[in-house]
PDB file of C-alpha atoms and ligand atoms in Angstrom:
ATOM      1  CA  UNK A  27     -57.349 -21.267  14.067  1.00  0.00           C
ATOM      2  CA  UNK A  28     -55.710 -22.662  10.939  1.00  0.00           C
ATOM      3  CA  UNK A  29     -56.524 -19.415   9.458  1.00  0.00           C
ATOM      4  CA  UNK A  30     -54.222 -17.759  11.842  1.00  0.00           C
ATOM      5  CA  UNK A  31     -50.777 -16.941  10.849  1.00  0.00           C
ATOM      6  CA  UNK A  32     -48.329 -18.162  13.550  1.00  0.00           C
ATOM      7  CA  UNK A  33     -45.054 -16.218  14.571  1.00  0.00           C
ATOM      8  CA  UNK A  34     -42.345 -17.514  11.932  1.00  0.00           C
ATOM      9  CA  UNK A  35     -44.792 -16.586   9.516  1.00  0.00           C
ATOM     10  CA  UNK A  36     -43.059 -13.818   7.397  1.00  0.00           C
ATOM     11  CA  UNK A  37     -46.384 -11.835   6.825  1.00  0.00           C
ATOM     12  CA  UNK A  38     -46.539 -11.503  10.460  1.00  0.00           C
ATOM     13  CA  UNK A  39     -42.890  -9.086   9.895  1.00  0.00           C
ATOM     14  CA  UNK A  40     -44.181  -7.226   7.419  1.00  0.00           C
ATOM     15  CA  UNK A  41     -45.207  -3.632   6.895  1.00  0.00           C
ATOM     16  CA  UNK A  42     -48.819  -3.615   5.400  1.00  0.00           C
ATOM     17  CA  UNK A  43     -49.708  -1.803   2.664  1.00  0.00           C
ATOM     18  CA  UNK A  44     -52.696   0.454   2.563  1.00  0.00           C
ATOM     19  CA  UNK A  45     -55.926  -0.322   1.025  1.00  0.00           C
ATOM     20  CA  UNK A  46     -57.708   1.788  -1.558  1.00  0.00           C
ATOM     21  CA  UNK A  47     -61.019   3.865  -0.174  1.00  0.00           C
ATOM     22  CA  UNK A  48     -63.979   2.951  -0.727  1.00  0.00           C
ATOM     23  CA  UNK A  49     -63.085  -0.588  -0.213  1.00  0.00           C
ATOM     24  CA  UNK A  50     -63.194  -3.057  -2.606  1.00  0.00           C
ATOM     25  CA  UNK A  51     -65.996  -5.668  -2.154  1.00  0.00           C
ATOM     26  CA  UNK A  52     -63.187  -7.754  -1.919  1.00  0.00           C
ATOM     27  CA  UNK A  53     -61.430  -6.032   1.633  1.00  0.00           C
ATOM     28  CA  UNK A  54     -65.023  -5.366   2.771  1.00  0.00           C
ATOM     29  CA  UNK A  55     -65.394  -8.956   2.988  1.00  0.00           C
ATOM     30  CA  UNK A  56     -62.046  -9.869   4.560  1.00  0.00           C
ATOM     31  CA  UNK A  57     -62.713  -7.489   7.063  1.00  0.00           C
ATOM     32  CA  UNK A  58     -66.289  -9.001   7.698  1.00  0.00           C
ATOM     33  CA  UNK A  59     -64.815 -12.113   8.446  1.00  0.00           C
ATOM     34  CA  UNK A  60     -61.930 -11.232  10.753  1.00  0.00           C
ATOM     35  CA  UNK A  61     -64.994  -9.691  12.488  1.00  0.00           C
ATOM     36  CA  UNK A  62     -66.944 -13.136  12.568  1.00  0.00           C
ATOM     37  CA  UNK A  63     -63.636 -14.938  13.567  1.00  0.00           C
ATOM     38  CA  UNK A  64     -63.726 -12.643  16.567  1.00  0.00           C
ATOM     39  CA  UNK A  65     -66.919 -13.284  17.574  1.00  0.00           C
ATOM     40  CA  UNK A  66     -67.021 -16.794  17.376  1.00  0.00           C
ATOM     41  CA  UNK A  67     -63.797 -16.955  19.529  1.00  0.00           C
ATOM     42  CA  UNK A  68     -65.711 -15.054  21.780  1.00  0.00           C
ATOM     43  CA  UNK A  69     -68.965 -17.588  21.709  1.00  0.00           C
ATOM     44  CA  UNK A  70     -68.585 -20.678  24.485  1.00  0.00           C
ATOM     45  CA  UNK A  71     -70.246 -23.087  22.171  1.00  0.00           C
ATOM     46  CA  UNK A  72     -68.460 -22.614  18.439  1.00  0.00           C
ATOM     47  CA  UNK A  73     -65.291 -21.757  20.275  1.00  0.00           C
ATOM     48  CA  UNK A  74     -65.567 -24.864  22.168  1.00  0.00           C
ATOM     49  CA  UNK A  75     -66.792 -26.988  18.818  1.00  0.00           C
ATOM     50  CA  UNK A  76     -63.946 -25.090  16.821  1.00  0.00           C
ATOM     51  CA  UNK A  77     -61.205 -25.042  19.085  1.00  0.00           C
ATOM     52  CA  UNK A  78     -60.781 -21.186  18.634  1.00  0.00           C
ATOM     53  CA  UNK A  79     -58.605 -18.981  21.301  1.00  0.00           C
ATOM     54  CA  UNK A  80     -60.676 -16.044  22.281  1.00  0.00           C
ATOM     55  CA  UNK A  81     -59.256 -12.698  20.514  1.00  0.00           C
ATOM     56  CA  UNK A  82     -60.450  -9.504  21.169  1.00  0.00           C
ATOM     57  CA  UNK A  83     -58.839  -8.065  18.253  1.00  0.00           C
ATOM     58  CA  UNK A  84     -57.088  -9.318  14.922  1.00  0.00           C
ATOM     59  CA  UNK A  85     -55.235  -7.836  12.164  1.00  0.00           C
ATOM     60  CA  UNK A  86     -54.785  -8.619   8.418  1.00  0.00           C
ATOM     61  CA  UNK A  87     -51.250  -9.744   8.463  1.00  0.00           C
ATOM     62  CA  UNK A  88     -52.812 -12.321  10.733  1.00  0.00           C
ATOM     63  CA  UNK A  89     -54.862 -14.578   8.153  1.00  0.00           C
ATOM     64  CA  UNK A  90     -51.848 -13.421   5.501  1.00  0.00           C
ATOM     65  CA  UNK A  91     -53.256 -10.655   4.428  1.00  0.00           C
ATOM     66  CA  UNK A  92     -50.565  -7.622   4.477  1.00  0.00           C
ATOM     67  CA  UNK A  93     -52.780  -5.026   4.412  1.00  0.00           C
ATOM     68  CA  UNK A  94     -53.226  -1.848   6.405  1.00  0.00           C
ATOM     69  CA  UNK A  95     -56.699  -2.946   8.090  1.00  0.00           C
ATOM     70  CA  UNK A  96     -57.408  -4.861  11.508  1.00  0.00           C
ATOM     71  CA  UNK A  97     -61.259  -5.083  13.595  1.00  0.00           C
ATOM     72  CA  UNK A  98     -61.629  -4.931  17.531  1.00  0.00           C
ATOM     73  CA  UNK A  99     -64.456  -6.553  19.034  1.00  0.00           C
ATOM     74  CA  UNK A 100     -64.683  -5.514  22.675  1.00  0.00           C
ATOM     75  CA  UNK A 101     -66.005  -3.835  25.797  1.00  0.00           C
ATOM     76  CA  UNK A 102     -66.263  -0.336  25.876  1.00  0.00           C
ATOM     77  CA  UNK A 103     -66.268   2.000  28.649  1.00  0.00           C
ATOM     78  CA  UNK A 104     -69.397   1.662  29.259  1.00  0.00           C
ATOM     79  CA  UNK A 105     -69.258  -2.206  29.083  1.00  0.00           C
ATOM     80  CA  UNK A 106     -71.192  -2.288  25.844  1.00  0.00           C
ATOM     81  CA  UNK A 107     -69.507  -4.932  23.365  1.00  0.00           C
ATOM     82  CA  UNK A 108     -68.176  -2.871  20.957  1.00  0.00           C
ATOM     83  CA  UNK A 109     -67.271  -3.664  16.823  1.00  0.00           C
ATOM     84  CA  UNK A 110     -64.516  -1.219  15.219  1.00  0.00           C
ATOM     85  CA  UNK A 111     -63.095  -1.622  11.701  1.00  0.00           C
ATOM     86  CA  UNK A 112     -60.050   0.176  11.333  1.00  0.00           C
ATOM     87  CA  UNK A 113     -59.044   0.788   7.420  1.00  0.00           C
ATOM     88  CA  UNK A 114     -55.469   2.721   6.952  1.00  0.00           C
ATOM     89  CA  UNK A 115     -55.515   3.177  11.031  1.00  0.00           C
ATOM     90  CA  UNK A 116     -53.088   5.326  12.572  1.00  0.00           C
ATOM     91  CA  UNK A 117     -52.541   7.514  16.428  1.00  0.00           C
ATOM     92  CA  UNK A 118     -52.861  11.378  15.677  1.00  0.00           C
ATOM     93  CA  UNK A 119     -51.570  12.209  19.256  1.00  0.00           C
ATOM     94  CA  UNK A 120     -50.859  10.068  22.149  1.00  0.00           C
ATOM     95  CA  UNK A 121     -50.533  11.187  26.244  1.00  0.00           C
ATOM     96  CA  UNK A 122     -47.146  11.438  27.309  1.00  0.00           C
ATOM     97  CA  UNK A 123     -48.199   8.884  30.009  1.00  0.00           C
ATOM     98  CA  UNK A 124     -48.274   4.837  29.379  1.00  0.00           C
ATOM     99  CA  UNK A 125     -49.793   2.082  30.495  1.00  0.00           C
ATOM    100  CA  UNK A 126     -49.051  -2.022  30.683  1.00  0.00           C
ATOM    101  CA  UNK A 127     -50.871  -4.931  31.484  1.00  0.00           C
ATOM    102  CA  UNK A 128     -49.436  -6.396  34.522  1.00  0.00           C
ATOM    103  CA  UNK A 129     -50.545 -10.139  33.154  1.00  0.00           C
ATOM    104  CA  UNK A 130     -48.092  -9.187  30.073  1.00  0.00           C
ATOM    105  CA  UNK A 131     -50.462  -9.475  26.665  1.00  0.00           C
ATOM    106  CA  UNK A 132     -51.569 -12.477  24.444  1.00  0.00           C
ATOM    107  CA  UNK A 133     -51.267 -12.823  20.859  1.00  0.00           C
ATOM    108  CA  UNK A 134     -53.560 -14.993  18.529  1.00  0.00           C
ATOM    109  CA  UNK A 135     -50.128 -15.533  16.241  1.00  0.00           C
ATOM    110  CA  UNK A 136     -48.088 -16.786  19.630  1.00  0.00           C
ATOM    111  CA  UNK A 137     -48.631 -20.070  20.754  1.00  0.00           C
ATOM    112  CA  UNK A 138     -46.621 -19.471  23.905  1.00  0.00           C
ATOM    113  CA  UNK A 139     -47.357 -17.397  27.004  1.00  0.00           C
ATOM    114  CA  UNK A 140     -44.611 -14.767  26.811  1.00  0.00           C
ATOM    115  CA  UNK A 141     -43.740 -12.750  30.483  1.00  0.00           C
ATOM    116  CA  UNK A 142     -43.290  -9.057  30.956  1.00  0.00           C
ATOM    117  CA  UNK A 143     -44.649  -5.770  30.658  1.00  0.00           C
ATOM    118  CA  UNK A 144     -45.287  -4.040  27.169  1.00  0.00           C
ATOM    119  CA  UNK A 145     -45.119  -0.310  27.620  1.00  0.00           C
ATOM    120  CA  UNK A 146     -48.069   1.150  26.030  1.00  0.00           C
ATOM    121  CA  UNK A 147     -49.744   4.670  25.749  1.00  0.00           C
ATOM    122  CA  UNK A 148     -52.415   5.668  28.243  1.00  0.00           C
ATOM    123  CA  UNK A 149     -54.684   7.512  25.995  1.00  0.00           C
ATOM    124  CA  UNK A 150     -54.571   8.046  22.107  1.00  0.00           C
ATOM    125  CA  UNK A 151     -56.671  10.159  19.489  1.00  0.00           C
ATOM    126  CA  UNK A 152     -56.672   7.822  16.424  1.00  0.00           C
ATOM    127  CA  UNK A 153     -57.975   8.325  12.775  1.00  0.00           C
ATOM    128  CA  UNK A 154     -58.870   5.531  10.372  1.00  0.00           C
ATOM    129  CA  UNK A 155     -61.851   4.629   7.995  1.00  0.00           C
ATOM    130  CA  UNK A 156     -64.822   2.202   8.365  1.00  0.00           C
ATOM    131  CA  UNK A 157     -65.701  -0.432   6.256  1.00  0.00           C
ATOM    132  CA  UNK A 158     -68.269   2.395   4.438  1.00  0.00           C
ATOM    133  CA  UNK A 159     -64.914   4.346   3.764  1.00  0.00           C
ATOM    134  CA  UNK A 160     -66.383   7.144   5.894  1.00  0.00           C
ATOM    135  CA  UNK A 161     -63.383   8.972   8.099  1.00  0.00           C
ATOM    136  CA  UNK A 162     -63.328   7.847  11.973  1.00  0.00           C
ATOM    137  CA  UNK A 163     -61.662   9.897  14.428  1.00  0.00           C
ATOM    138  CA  UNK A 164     -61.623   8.554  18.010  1.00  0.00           C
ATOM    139  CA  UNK A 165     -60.133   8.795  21.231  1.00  0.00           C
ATOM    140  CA  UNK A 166     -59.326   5.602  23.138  1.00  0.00           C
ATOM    141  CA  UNK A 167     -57.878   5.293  27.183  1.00  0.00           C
ATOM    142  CA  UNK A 168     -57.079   1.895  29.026  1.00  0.00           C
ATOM    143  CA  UNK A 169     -57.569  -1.290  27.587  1.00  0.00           C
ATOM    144  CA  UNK A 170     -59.056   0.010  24.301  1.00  0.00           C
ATOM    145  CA  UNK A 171     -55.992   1.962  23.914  1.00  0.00           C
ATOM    146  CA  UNK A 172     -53.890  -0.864  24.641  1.00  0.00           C
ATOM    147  CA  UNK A 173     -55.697  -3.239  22.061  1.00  0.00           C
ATOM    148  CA  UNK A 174     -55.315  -0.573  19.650  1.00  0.00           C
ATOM    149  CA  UNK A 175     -51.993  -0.294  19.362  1.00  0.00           C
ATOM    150  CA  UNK A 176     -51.081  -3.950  20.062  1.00  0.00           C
ATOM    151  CA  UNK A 177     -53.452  -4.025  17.165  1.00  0.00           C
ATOM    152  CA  UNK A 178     -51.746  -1.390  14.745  1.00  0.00           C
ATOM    153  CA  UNK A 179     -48.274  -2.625  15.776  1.00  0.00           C
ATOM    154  CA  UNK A 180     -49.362  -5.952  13.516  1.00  0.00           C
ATOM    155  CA  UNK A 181     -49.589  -3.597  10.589  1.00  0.00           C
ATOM    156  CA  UNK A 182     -45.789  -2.244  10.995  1.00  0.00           C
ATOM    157  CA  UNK A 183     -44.662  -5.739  11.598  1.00  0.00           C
ATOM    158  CA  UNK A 184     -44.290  -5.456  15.358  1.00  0.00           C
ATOM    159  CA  UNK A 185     -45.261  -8.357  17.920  1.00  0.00           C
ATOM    160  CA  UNK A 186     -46.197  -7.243  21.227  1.00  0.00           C
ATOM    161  CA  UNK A 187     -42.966  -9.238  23.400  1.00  0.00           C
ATOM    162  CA  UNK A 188     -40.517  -6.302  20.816  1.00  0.00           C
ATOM    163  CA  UNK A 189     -41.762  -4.091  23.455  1.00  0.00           C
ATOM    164  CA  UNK A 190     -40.490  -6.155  26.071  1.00  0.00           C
ATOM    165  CA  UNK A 191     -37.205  -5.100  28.115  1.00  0.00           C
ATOM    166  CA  UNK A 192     -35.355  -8.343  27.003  1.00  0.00           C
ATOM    167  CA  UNK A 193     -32.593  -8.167  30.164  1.00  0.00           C
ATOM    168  CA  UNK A 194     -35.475  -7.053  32.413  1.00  0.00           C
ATOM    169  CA  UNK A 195     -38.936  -8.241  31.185  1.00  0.00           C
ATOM    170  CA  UNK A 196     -40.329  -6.362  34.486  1.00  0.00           C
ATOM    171  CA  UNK A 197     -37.955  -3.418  34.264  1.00  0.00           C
ATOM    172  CA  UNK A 198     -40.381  -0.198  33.335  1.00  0.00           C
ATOM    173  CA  UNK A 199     -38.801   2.421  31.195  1.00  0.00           C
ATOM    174  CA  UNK A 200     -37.421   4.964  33.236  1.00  0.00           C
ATOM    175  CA  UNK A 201     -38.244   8.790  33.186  1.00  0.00           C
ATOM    176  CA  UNK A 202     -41.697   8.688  31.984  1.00  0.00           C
ATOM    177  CA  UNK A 203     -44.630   7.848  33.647  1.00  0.00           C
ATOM    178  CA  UNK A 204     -46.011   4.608  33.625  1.00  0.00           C
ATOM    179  CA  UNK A 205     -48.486   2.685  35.667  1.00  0.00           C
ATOM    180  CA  UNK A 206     -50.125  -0.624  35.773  1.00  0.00           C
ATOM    181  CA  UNK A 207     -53.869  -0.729  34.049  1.00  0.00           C
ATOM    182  CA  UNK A 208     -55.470  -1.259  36.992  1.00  0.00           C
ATOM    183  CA  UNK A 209     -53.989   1.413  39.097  1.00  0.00           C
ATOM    184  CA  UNK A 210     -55.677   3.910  36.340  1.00  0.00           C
ATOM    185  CA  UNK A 211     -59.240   3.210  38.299  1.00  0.00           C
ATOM    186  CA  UNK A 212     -57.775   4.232  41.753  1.00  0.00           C
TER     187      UNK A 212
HETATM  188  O1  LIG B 319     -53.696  -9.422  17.923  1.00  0.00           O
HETATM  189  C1  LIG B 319     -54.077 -10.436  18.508  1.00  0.00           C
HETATM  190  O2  LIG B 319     -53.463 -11.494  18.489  1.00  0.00           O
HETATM  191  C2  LIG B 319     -55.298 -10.342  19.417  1.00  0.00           C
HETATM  192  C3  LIG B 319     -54.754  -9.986  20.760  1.00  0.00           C
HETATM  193  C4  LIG B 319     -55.212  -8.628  21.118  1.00  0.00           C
HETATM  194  C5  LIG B 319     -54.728  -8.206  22.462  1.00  0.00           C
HETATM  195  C6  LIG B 319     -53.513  -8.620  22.983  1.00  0.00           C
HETATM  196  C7  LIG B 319     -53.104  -8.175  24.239  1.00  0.00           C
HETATM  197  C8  LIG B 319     -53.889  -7.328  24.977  1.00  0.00           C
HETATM  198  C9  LIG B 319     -55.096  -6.935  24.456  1.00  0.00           C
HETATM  199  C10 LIG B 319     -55.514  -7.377  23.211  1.00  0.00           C
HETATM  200  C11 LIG B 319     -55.174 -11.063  21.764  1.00  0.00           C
HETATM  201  O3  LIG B 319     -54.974 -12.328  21.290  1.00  0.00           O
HETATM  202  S1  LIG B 319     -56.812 -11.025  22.170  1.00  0.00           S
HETATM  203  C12 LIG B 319     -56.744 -12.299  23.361  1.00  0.00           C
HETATM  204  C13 LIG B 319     -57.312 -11.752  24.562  1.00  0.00           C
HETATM  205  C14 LIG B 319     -58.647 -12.018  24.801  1.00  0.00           C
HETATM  206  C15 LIG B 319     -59.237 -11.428  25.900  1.00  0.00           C
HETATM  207  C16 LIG B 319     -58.489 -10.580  26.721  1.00  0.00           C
HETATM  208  C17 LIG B 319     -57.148 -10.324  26.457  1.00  0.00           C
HETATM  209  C18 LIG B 319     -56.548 -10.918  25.364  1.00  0.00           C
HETATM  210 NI1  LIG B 320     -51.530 -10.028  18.257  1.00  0.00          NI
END
């Protein structure tokens, strides 16, 4: 966790830049071991042994790296573990309708909890590059959607609790539609 930039950290404020495709061996191996971090935070034993807090997703400004690139490593619909890595990300269209995580969100680079809801979009069609350089397009609803843009928000210097109402942590915005994750199933 050493590796992690914590909030304070000015890299966490600042707008990546993007990286060059094809990636250089160099950014092909940063982004190989964000995706290691990951999944050791996600193993009991090494992130027992190492102290690590489990992340399902990290960004580059997170290890210092201000660079438009971040990896997700988690369930997907179909409850398969999943491993994206998003080069020069960014949301083509987004539903008009949002989404929040009623347990607020979690950030590696916050060592705090932090209360209230963080408006996000239900469902967003997103285009990026993999670490081949090839073009991804992808559409992404729920939870995937939500770790996707807590994840891009890193890039543009945004932490999750911005997106908090500050008088009203638990005050929804008002005229658009917006409902808890877990009502989506119902
Ligand atoms: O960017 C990060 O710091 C990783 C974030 C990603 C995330 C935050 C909020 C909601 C979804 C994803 C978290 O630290 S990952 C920690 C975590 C692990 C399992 C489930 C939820 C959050
Ligand atoms: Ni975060």
């Amino acid at each position: 966790m050493d590796d992690i930039v914590r909030e304070g950290g000015p890299v966490l404020r600042q707008v990546a830049e993007p990286v060059p495709v094809p990636l250089k061996q160099e950014d092909r191996e940063t982004l190989l071991a964000m995706m290691q971090f990951l999944k050791n935070s996600q193993d009991p034993e090494l992130s027992a042994k190492y102290k690590l807090r489990s992340g399902i997703g990290l960004s580059a400004n997170q290890i210092g790296v201000a660079k438009r690139m971040f990896v997700t490593y988690l369930n997907n619909e179909k409850g398969d573990i999943v491993e994206h890595y998003w080069v020069n990300p960014k949301i083509v269209s987004h539903s008009v309708s949002m989404i929040y995580l009623p347990e607020s969100e979690g950030c590696l680079s916050v060592d705090r909890p932090v209360e209230g809801f963080v408006p996000r979009y239900e469902s967003v069609k997103v285009k990026g590059y993999d670490l081949n350089g090839k073009e991804v397009v992808k559409r992404f609803k729920g939870y995937q959607a939500i770790v996707f843009q807590h994840e891009l928000d890193h890039l543009d210097g945004v932490m999750f609790y911005d997106r908090i109402n500050a008088e009203h942590p638990f005050k929804l915005p008002q005229g658009v539609e917006i409902r808890s994750l877990y009502d989506l199933r119902k």
